Structure formats: C-alpha cells, structure tokens
C-alpha cells in the first residue's frame, strides 16, 4: 500500500479491491445511507438505482440501503 | 439554481486545484460564518443516483481527507444558498461539536458476512412428511429461531470487536441487526496516526475467526458520525 490514506477494500481472502463493483457498493453504502442531513433537503432520483445490483453475489447493506431509500421516497409520495 | 452541498470543512481557505463535482459542475468554497462548505451549482430538482454522481460526491468529500476531516452531507443534498446559511447558522453549536468530535480522524468500515447456514447450526432434521399447515408453521419457527440465534451471535461478535479495537478507535457505530448474509456492520472513528495499527489489529482478528468473512474499507470521511438531524427525520436513534 503506497499511502495509509489510499482508499482500499480488503476482502476475507486478503485481496485488495480498487475501482471494483464492491468498491462502488461501499461508496454507495456511505453516501446514500449516512452523512449530515438537512431536514427535507435530500432530493434524489431513484430511476437509476438498479446499478447497485450489478453482477454481485454479495448482499451487503448497500442493497438494503437502496430499498430503504426507495421505501422512504414511496412513503413521502415522491 | 440550487446548490449541491458536499461537506463542511475546516482549515481550507481556497481550492488549490479545480474540482469537478456532481454532474461535472465546478466545486467551490462557500463561507458561512466561521464555516467553509464545499458546494457546486446544480440545475435540476433531483440528483440522479448513478455511478458517476455517487463517485463524484465521494471524491469531492474526500478530496482533502489527507489534510483535514470534513463533515459530509448525505448524497443528494440540494439547497438554496439561503437555506444552507440558515441551517448552518441555526445549527452552529451542534456542527462545531461534530467537527470537534471528528477532527484528526477518519472513518473505517467493517462488515462481517456470515450466511445463515454458515453459523455452525445443524441442518434441519429430516422429519416425517408434514401437513402443509404444519410445515409452514415449522418453517416459520425455524426462521424465528435462526433469526434470534444470529442476533445473539451478532451481539457477541460486536462485543468482541469493540473490546479488541478499543485502543485504536475513538468512537464506534455498530449495526448488529443481522440480515440473511450480513451479520453486522461497524463504523469506527480512528485517528489518522492509528490507521495502520487499526488495520493490523483487524488482520489479527480475521485470523482469529476464520469462519467469519470480513470486508473492511477506508479511510472514509466520517459519514457515520456526521448527522445531527437523523433522529428527528426518520425516527432513528
């Protein structure tokens, strides 16, 4: 690892994954599900959300996050 | 035109290089009182959730992570400049407290994956053929028992993880409500100087529990430690 601040994802086999779908899932998990919220000002279009399911066998929380986001938007009538 | 808000940031007075944010817009620094925020103009009313936008959000928020710790907004935060000023002014003390909490730290993420049939429980016994109603209830019972045993296992593992990482972690957020495959997810606030020690400790933990599948990632901006309004908006504590 060149720098302790390069972002890396390490699986149970010790393999480092960069720029992979898994990396994308982790990114989505962070940016969609967490972070500072200004009440009522999260405005997203979920039309493209299927990208989260791209070719992955692992069901990580990102997938659940996507469902949560959809449910929230449905509940809000958006 | 609305502003797309990425993060609050301290110790940065100008952008040394141009940054492209969501939808390719130029990122700029906006001063509100004593706070600086990274924002860009956004022409529409809703931000499409797609790969480019998600990565642009994460990259912008993380652009100064090696120098300072930002307080990230959640993806899709669209506001007018007036709304943003009003929010920052009204929440000044809470935002400052959050910045104080995360200063000098990064977020590290751990997910532990164990599918329901990997947890060492014996397989369901082959029994005499059941009536459909009985079979349904028996299956439901197995599901409930399995869920309960996974919840207990998740709590045990969460405790083990917390004990072993206590020295290198400033604060923890754990979700120990298992799903079919994900046993638990933890976010750790780790001082920059402790990141390598944190990674080494996780490697040791992985060797200790080879039956568990670990996925760890980071460093991230402290997404899991940023929010001050979540409990009011979504009823989450």
CSV table of C-alpha atoms in Angstrom, one decimal, chain B:
chain,number,residue,atom,x,y,z
B,1,UNK,CA,-30.4,27.5,-9.2
B,2,UNK,CA,-29.8,25.3,-6.2
B,3,UNK,CA,-26.6,24.3,-4.6
B,4,UNK,CA,-25.4,20.8,-4.2
B,5,UNK,CA,-23.8,20.6,-0.7
B,6,UNK,CA,-20.9,18.1,-0.2
B,7,UNK,CA,-19.4,18.9,3.2
B,8,UNK,CA,-18.3,21.3,5.9
B,9,UNK,CA,-14.6,21.6,6.0
B,10,UNK,CA,-12.1,23.5,8.2
B,11,UNK,CA,-8.6,24.6,7.6
B,12,UNK,CA,-9.1,25.0,3.8
B,13,UNK,CA,-9.3,28.6,2.6
B,14,UNK,CA,-9.1,28.0,-1.2
B,15,UNK,CA,-9.2,25.2,-3.6
B,16,UNK,CA,-5.6,24.6,-4.9
B,17,UNK,CA,-6.8,22.8,-8.0
B,18,UNK,CA,-10.2,22.9,-9.8
B,19,UNK,CA,-12.5,20.2,-8.6
B,20,UNK,CA,-15.4,18.7,-10.6
B,21,UNK,CA,-18.3,17.5,-8.6
B,22,UNK,CA,-21.7,16.0,-9.2
B,23,UNK,CA,-22.9,16.3,-12.9
B,24,UNK,CA,-19.4,17.7,-13.7
B,25,UNK,CA,-20.1,21.0,-12.1
B,26,UNK,CA,-17.2,23.1,-10.7
B,27,UNK,CA,-16.9,22.8,-6.9
B,28,UNK,CA,-16.4,26.0,-4.9
B,29,UNK,CA,-15.8,27.0,-1.4
B,30,UNK,CA,-18.6,28.9,0.3
B,31,UNK,CA,-18.0,30.7,3.6
B,32,UNK,CA,-20.9,30.8,6.1
B,33,UNK,CA,-19.9,32.5,9.3
B,34,UNK,CA,-16.9,30.6,10.6
B,35,UNK,CA,-17.6,27.6,8.5
B,36,UNK,CA,-16.4,26.7,5.0
B,37,UNK,CA,-18.5,24.4,2.8
B,38,UNK,CA,-17.8,22.7,-0.5
B,39,UNK,CA,-20.7,23.2,-2.9
B,40,UNK,CA,-21.5,23.3,-6.6
B,41,UNK,CA,-24.3,24.7,-8.7
B,42,UNK,CA,-27.0,22.1,-9.7
B,43,UNK,CA,-29.5,23.0,-12.4
B,44,UNK,CA,-32.2,20.4,-11.7
B,45,UNK,CA,-34.6,19.5,-8.9
B,46,UNK,CA,-33.4,15.9,-8.1
B,47,UNK,CA,-30.0,14.3,-8.2
B,48,UNK,CA,-29.9,11.1,-10.2
B,49,UNK,CA,-28.5,8.1,-8.2
B,50,UNK,CA,-25.9,6.8,-10.6
B,51,UNK,CA,-22.3,5.6,-10.6
B,52,UNK,CA,-20.8,8.9,-11.7
B,53,UNK,CA,-22.7,11.1,-9.3
B,54,UNK,CA,-22.1,8.8,-6.3
B,55,UNK,CA,-18.4,8.6,-7.1
B,56,UNK,CA,-18.2,12.4,-7.7
B,57,UNK,CA,-19.9,13.1,-4.3
B,58,UNK,CA,-17.5,10.7,-2.5
B,59,UNK,CA,-14.4,12.1,-4.4
B,60,UNK,CA,-15.3,15.7,-3.6
B,61,UNK,CA,-16.0,15.0,0.1
B,62,UNK,CA,-12.7,13.0,0.3
B,63,UNK,CA,-10.6,15.5,-1.7
B,64,UNK,CA,-8.9,16.9,1.4
B,65,UNK,CA,-9.2,13.9,3.7
B,66,UNK,CA,-5.4,13.5,3.9
B,67,UNK,CA,-5.2,17.1,5.4
B,68,UNK,CA,-8.4,17.7,7.3
B,69,UNK,CA,-11.6,15.9,8.3
B,70,UNK,CA,-14.7,17.1,6.6
B,71,UNK,CA,-18.3,16.7,7.9
B,72,UNK,CA,-20.1,15.2,4.9
B,73,UNK,CA,-23.6,15.9,3.8
B,74,UNK,CA,-25.6,12.9,2.6
B,75,UNK,CA,-25.8,12.3,-1.2
B,76,UNK,CA,-28.5,14.4,-2.8
B,77,UNK,CA,-28.5,17.5,-0.5
B,78,UNK,CA,-29.9,20.3,-2.7
B,79,UNK,CA,-30.5,23.6,-1.1
B,80,UNK,CA,-30.6,27.3,-1.9
B,81,UNK,CA,-27.8,29.4,-0.5
B,82,UNK,CA,-30.2,31.0,1.9
B,83,UNK,CA,-31.4,27.6,3.2
B,84,UNK,CA,-27.8,26.5,3.7
B,85,UNK,CA,-26.9,29.7,5.5
B,86,UNK,CA,-30.0,29.3,7.7
B,87,UNK,CA,-29.1,25.7,8.5
B,88,UNK,CA,-25.5,26.4,9.3
B,89,UNK,CA,-26.4,29.4,11.5
B,90,UNK,CA,-29.1,27.7,13.4
B,91,UNK,CA,-27.1,24.5,14.0
B,92,UNK,CA,-23.7,26.2,14.6
B,93,UNK,CA,-23.1,24.8,18.0
B,94,UNK,CA,-24.1,21.2,17.0
B,95,UNK,CA,-22.0,21.4,13.8
B,96,UNK,CA,-19.0,22.7,15.8
B,97,UNK,CA,-19.4,19.9,18.3
B,98,UNK,CA,-19.4,17.3,15.4
B,99,UNK,CA,-16.3,18.9,13.8
B,100,UNK,CA,-14.6,18.8,17.2
B,101,UNK,CA,-15.5,15.1,17.5
B,102,UNK,CA,-14.2,14.0,14.1
B,103,UNK,CA,-11.1,16.4,14.0
B,104,UNK,CA,-8.0,14.4,13.1
B,105,UNK,CA,-9.9,11.2,12.4
B,106,UNK,CA,-11.1,9.2,9.5
B,107,UNK,CA,-13.9,6.6,9.3
B,108,UNK,CA,-13.0,3.0,8.9
B,109,UNK,CA,-15.7,0.5,8.0
B,110,UNK,CA,-16.0,-3.2,8.8
B,111,UNK,CA,-18.7,-5.6,7.6
B,112,UNK,CA,-18.9,-9.2,8.8
B,113,UNK,CA,-20.7,-11.5,6.5
B,114,UNK,CA,-21.9,-14.9,7.6
B,115,UNK,CA,-24.8,-16.6,5.8
B,116,UNK,CA,-27.5,-18.2,7.9
B,117,UNK,CA,-26.3,-21.8,7.1
B,118,UNK,CA,-22.6,-20.9,7.8
B,119,UNK,CA,-23.1,-20.3,11.5
B,120,UNK,CA,-22.5,-23.9,12.6
B,121,UNK,CA,-26.1,-24.7,13.4
B,122,UNK,CA,-27.0,-28.2,12.5
B,123,UNK,CA,-29.2,-28.6,9.4
B,124,UNK,CA,-32.9,-29.1,10.0
B,125,UNK,CA,-33.7,-32.7,10.8
B,126,UNK,CA,-35.5,-34.7,8.1
B,127,UNK,CA,-38.8,-35.5,9.6
B,128,UNK,CA,-41.9,-37.4,8.6
B,129,UNK,CA,-44.0,-35.6,6.0
B,130,UNK,CA,-46.0,-32.8,7.5
B,131,UNK,CA,-49.3,-31.4,6.5
B,132,UNK,CA,-48.9,-28.1,4.6
B,133,UNK,CA,-50.1,-26.0,7.6
B,134,UNK,CA,-47.7,-27.8,10.0
B,135,UNK,CA,-44.8,-27.5,7.6
B,136,UNK,CA,-45.5,-23.8,7.2
B,137,UNK,CA,-45.5,-23.2,10.9
B,138,UNK,CA,-42.4,-25.4,11.4
B,139,UNK,CA,-40.6,-23.4,8.8
B,140,UNK,CA,-41.7,-20.1,10.4
B,141,UNK,CA,-40.5,-21.4,13.8
B,142,UNK,CA,-37.1,-22.3,12.3
B,143,UNK,CA,-36.8,-18.9,10.7
B,144,UNK,CA,-37.6,-17.1,14.0
B,145,UNK,CA,-35.1,-19.3,16.0
B,146,UNK,CA,-32.4,-18.7,13.4
B,147,UNK,CA,-33.0,-15.0,13.4
B,148,UNK,CA,-32.8,-15.0,17.2
B,149,UNK,CA,-29.6,-17.0,17.2
B,150,UNK,CA,-28.0,-14.8,14.6
B,151,UNK,CA,-28.9,-11.7,16.6
B,152,UNK,CA,-27.2,-13.2,19.7
B,153,UNK,CA,-24.2,-14.1,17.6
B,154,UNK,CA,-24.0,-10.6,16.1
B,155,UNK,CA,-24.1,-9.1,19.6
B,156,UNK,CA,-21.3,-11.4,20.8
B,157,UNK,CA,-19.1,-10.5,17.8
B,158,UNK,CA,-19.9,-6.8,18.2
B,159,UNK,CA,-18.6,-7.0,21.8
B,160,UNK,CA,-15.5,-8.9,20.7
B,161,UNK,CA,-14.8,-6.4,18.0
B,162,UNK,CA,-15.3,-3.4,20.3
B,163,UNK,CA,-13.0,-4.9,23.0
B,164,UNK,CA,-10.2,-5.7,20.6
B,165,UNK,CA,-10.3,-2.4,18.8
B,166,UNK,CA,-10.9,-0.2,21.9
B,167,UNK,CA,-7.3,1.1,21.9
B,168,UNK,CA,-7.3,2.4,18.4
B,169,UNK,CA,-10.9,3.6,18.0
B,170,UNK,CA,-12.2,6.9,19.2
B,171,UNK,CA,-15.9,6.1,18.6
B,172,UNK,CA,-18.0,3.3,17.1
B,173,UNK,CA,-21.3,3.0,15.4
B,174,UNK,CA,-22.5,-0.7,15.2
B,175,UNK,CA,-25.4,-2.1,13.4
B,176,UNK,CA,-25.8,-5.6,14.8
B,177,UNK,CA,-29.2,-6.4,13.3
B,178,UNK,CA,-28.3,-9.3,11.1
B,179,UNK,CA,-29.8,-9.8,7.7
B,180,UNK,CA,-29.6,-13.0,5.6
B,181,UNK,CA,-26.0,-12.6,4.9
B,182,UNK,CA,-24.7,-9.5,6.7
B,183,UNK,CA,-24.1,-10.3,10.4
B,184,UNK,CA,-23.0,-6.8,11.4
B,185,UNK,CA,-21.7,-3.6,10.1
B,186,UNK,CA,-19.5,-1.3,12.1
B,187,UNK,CA,-18.1,2.2,11.5
B,188,UNK,CA,-15.1,3.3,13.5
B,189,UNK,CA,-13.7,6.8,14.0
B,190,UNK,CA,-9.9,6.3,14.0
B,191,UNK,CA,-7.2,9.0,14.4
B,192,UNK,CA,-5.1,9.3,11.3
B,193,UNK,CA,-1.9,8.2,13.3
B,194,UNK,CA,-3.7,5.0,14.3
B,195,UNK,CA,-4.9,3.9,10.9
B,196,UNK,CA,-2.1,1.4,10.3
B,197,UNK,CA,-2.4,0.0,13.8
B,198,UNK,CA,-6.1,-0.4,13.3
B,199,UNK,CA,-5.6,-2.3,10.0
B,200,UNK,CA,-3.0,-4.6,11.7
B,201,UNK,CA,-5.4,-5.3,14.5
B,202,UNK,CA,-8.2,-6.2,12.0
B,203,UNK,CA,-5.8,-8.6,10.2
B,204,UNK,CA,-5.2,-10.3,13.5
B,205,UNK,CA,-8.9,-10.5,14.2
B,206,UNK,CA,-9.5,-12.1,10.8
B,207,UNK,CA,-7.0,-14.8,11.6
B,208,UNK,CA,-8.6,-15.4,15.0
B,209,UNK,CA,-12.1,-16.0,13.5
B,210,UNK,CA,-11.6,-17.7,10.1
B,211,UNK,CA,-15.2,-18.7,10.0
B,212,UNK,CA,-16.3,-15.1,9.5
B,213,UNK,CA,-15.9,-13.2,6.3
B,214,UNK,CA,-14.6,-9.7,6.8
B,215,UNK,CA,-14.9,-6.8,4.5
B,216,UNK,CA,-13.2,-3.7,5.6
B,217,UNK,CA,-12.7,-0.4,3.8
B,218,UNK,CA,-11.5,3.1,4.4
B,219,UNK,CA,-10.4,5.6,5.2
B,220,UNK,CA,-13.7,7.5,4.5
B,221,UNK,CA,-14.9,10.9,5.6
B,222,UNK,CA,-16.8,10.4,8.8
B,223,UNK,CA,-20.2,9.8,7.1
B,224,UNK,CA,-21.5,7.7,10.1
B,225,UNK,CA,-20.6,10.3,12.6
B,226,UNK,CA,-21.8,13.5,10.9
B,227,UNK,CA,-25.5,13.6,11.3
B,228,UNK,CA,-27.3,15.8,13.8
B,229,UNK,CA,-30.9,15.6,12.5
B,230,UNK,CA,-31.4,11.9,11.6
B,231,UNK,CA,-33.3,11.1,14.8
B,232,UNK,CA,-35.9,13.7,14.0
B,233,UNK,CA,-36.4,13.0,10.4
B,234,UNK,CA,-36.5,9.2,10.2
B,235,UNK,CA,-37.1,8.3,13.8
B,236,UNK,CA,-33.7,6.5,14.1
B,237,UNK,CA,-31.9,6.7,17.4
